[in-house]
XYZ file of C-alpha atoms in Angstrom:
219
model
C -22.589 -4.245 -44.439
C -23.118 -0.837 -45.331
C -26.825 0.678 -44.578
C -28.884 1.490 -47.747
C -29.617 4.924 -46.477
C -27.717 7.085 -43.956
C -29.371 9.657 -42.043
C -27.134 12.414 -40.334
C -28.007 14.820 -37.554
C -26.281 18.548 -38.003
C -25.319 20.300 -34.484
C -22.288 19.032 -32.826
C -22.314 15.561 -35.173
C -21.775 17.261 -38.405
C -20.154 20.598 -36.639
C -18.992 21.937 -33.288
C -22.009 24.291 -33.187
C -25.798 24.411 -32.980
C -26.825 26.698 -35.483
C -30.041 27.715 -33.459
C -28.026 29.243 -30.850
C -25.698 30.929 -33.334
C -28.666 32.254 -35.304
C -29.387 34.572 -32.411
C -25.859 35.709 -31.707
C -25.986 36.465 -35.666
C -29.051 38.561 -35.561
C -27.883 40.409 -32.318
C -24.252 41.281 -34.413
C -26.363 42.196 -37.375
C -28.764 44.675 -35.302
C -31.879 42.493 -36.232
C -32.107 40.989 -32.761
C -31.664 42.547 -29.117
C -29.026 41.677 -27.241
C -31.259 40.030 -24.392
C -32.103 37.433 -26.874
C -28.586 35.903 -26.116
C -29.639 34.982 -22.756
C -32.951 33.480 -23.794
C -31.153 31.501 -26.168
C -28.497 29.907 -23.724
C -31.461 29.387 -21.586
C -33.395 27.114 -24.142
C -29.972 25.727 -25.205
C -29.724 24.431 -21.607
C -33.496 23.183 -21.531
C -32.522 21.007 -24.499
C -29.587 19.728 -22.896
C -31.358 18.622 -19.887
C -34.356 17.257 -22.202
C -37.030 19.692 -20.785
C -37.313 21.680 -23.709
C -40.357 24.077 -23.752
C -40.914 23.380 -26.955
C -43.738 26.017 -28.193
C -41.884 28.623 -26.462
C -38.681 27.964 -28.038
C -40.108 27.759 -31.633
C -41.697 31.243 -30.911
C -38.729 32.820 -29.857
C -36.534 31.057 -32.762
C -38.816 32.122 -35.453
C -39.377 35.737 -34.030
C -37.494 37.548 -36.819
C -39.039 35.328 -39.542
C -41.916 36.379 -39.195
C -43.670 38.321 -42.171
C -40.424 37.687 -43.981
C -40.181 36.516 -47.410
C -38.155 33.330 -47.944
C -35.873 34.916 -50.640
C -35.083 37.618 -48.042
C -33.898 35.834 -45.285
C -31.909 33.523 -47.752
C -28.940 35.749 -47.858
C -28.964 35.899 -44.083
C -29.034 31.862 -43.252
C -26.190 32.180 -46.047
C -24.217 34.587 -44.232
C -24.853 32.924 -40.917
C -23.638 29.482 -42.052
C -20.239 31.225 -43.598
C -19.757 32.897 -40.516
C -20.762 30.230 -37.724
C -21.040 26.839 -39.407
C -18.515 26.219 -42.406
C -15.826 27.200 -39.961
C -16.644 24.542 -37.557
C -17.395 21.736 -39.824
C -15.591 18.326 -38.467
C -13.279 17.104 -41.055
C -14.089 13.519 -39.836
C -17.851 14.012 -40.911
C -17.185 15.556 -44.055
C -14.829 12.184 -45.055
C -17.444 10.153 -43.233
C -20.463 11.604 -45.635
C -18.014 11.511 -48.600
C -17.721 8.025 -48.389
C -20.922 6.947 -48.188
C -21.440 9.091 -51.649
C -18.687 7.506 -52.940
C -20.595 4.180 -52.651
C -23.853 5.286 -54.022
C -25.526 5.131 -50.352
C -28.152 8.288 -50.371
C -27.300 10.760 -47.440
C -29.719 12.835 -45.489
C -29.442 15.236 -43.188
C -31.987 15.314 -40.218
C -32.509 18.251 -38.022
C -34.579 19.712 -35.285
C -33.486 23.027 -36.733
C -35.747 24.872 -39.139
C -35.305 24.125 -42.759
C -33.815 27.647 -43.647
C -31.252 27.963 -41.576
C -30.388 24.283 -42.171
C -30.536 24.534 -45.849
C -27.300 26.021 -46.475
C -25.278 23.427 -44.163
C -27.150 20.806 -46.099
C -26.215 22.258 -49.876
C -22.730 22.179 -48.698
C -22.742 18.935 -47.956
C -24.623 17.653 -51.077
C -26.916 15.506 -49.168
C -29.602 14.197 -51.127
C -32.169 15.441 -49.167
C -32.721 17.498 -46.137
C -35.218 16.467 -43.180
C -35.659 19.478 -41.132
C -38.633 21.585 -38.910
C -40.897 22.963 -41.874
C -41.938 26.498 -41.850
C -45.398 27.884 -42.617
C -45.465 30.315 -45.591
C -48.496 32.244 -46.303
C -49.212 34.537 -49.243
C -45.501 34.520 -50.058
C -44.217 35.334 -46.300
C -43.189 33.474 -43.263
C -45.904 33.088 -40.838
C -43.666 32.264 -37.665
C -45.276 28.960 -37.075
C -44.063 25.620 -38.063
C -45.629 22.544 -39.859
C -45.824 19.853 -37.465
C -44.530 17.328 -36.201
C -41.544 19.057 -35.185
C -38.410 17.393 -36.166
C -36.975 16.464 -32.678
C -36.749 13.468 -30.117
C -39.556 11.093 -31.645
C -40.438 13.381 -34.477
C -37.119 12.505 -35.989
C -38.912 9.205 -36.736
C -41.734 10.382 -38.550
C -39.593 12.337 -41.325
C -37.310 9.515 -41.346
C -39.729 6.463 -41.884
C -41.241 7.938 -45.281
C -38.241 8.667 -46.583
C -37.096 5.137 -46.056
C -40.514 4.175 -47.268
C -40.361 5.855 -50.439
C -37.108 3.834 -51.126
C -38.584 0.369 -50.676
C -36.616 0.331 -47.646
C -37.206 -0.022 -43.514
C -35.818 1.920 -41.016
C -33.685 -1.532 -40.030
C -31.639 -1.150 -43.210
C -30.956 2.484 -42.329
C -27.958 4.768 -40.333
C -28.555 7.385 -38.191
C -25.625 9.522 -36.891
C -26.187 11.239 -33.642
C -24.948 13.509 -30.562
C -27.616 13.879 -27.977
C -30.444 12.374 -25.998
C -32.847 13.528 -28.258
C -31.527 11.110 -30.762
C -31.736 8.376 -28.946
C -35.494 7.162 -30.208
C -34.184 6.970 -33.830
C -30.832 5.658 -33.253
C -32.750 2.750 -31.032
C -35.042 2.557 -34.399
C -32.234 2.022 -37.243
C -30.298 -0.922 -37.795
C -27.027 0.893 -38.263
C -26.926 3.463 -35.131
C -23.473 5.614 -34.704
C -23.236 8.140 -31.499
C -20.635 11.148 -32.208
C -19.288 13.088 -29.450
C -22.226 11.573 -27.335
C -23.775 13.201 -24.600
C -23.669 11.448 -21.229
C -26.828 9.528 -21.445
C -26.318 8.458 -24.792
C -22.900 7.417 -24.082
C -23.936 5.388 -21.690
C -26.541 3.590 -23.722
C -24.270 3.272 -26.726
C -21.959 1.524 -24.464
C -24.876 -0.565 -23.164
C -25.761 -1.333 -26.593
C -22.627 -1.794 -28.816
C -23.366 1.244 -30.712
C -20.160 2.501 -32.237
C -19.128 6.010 -31.016
C -16.923 8.441 -32.945
C -15.403 11.295 -31.489
C -14.790 13.967 -34.001
C -12.985 17.347 -33.755
C -12.460 20.800 -35.647
């Protein structure tokens, strides 16, 4: 039996990259961010891996270069970022898995904590039916550097996935979700077809305990 809709996390699930971390590296290379921001990004990533992310501080840091910029001006940057850091690191197995569902007519949706702007090129490349990501506030045609809550992270991912299922007359138990990190555990536990991809330590243990399928994908 197949799920009736499938959600895919992005970083380390579809690709061997964290697009939030590489975004700052990209901006530094382009002369649009200070070199010291690379260390800040690394610290926030460590917090994320350890389950102690200071969300408010991270978002202020991560969206610093979006403030007062127009979406159309940022589009060129996020597209170049994807071509440099994202597309070369996509897992071939991930592409085949997504295409397999699409070939069966099963809706596929990308679900990520990364902002919709940075994640957009990835979702378009895969041809996902929809992108569920952290939404950014735009006032008078410019980003404010703030998000529209809730943050699409941890439990927050359920708030994004559930209405998407309900709009199609589906329950979460009829959905699949592919994720790699401990922060994916709430949604993996809620869907009927959980799949752990390159799982972090706690997720790998839980997947073994619950009999969840585990995929090990490489570039």
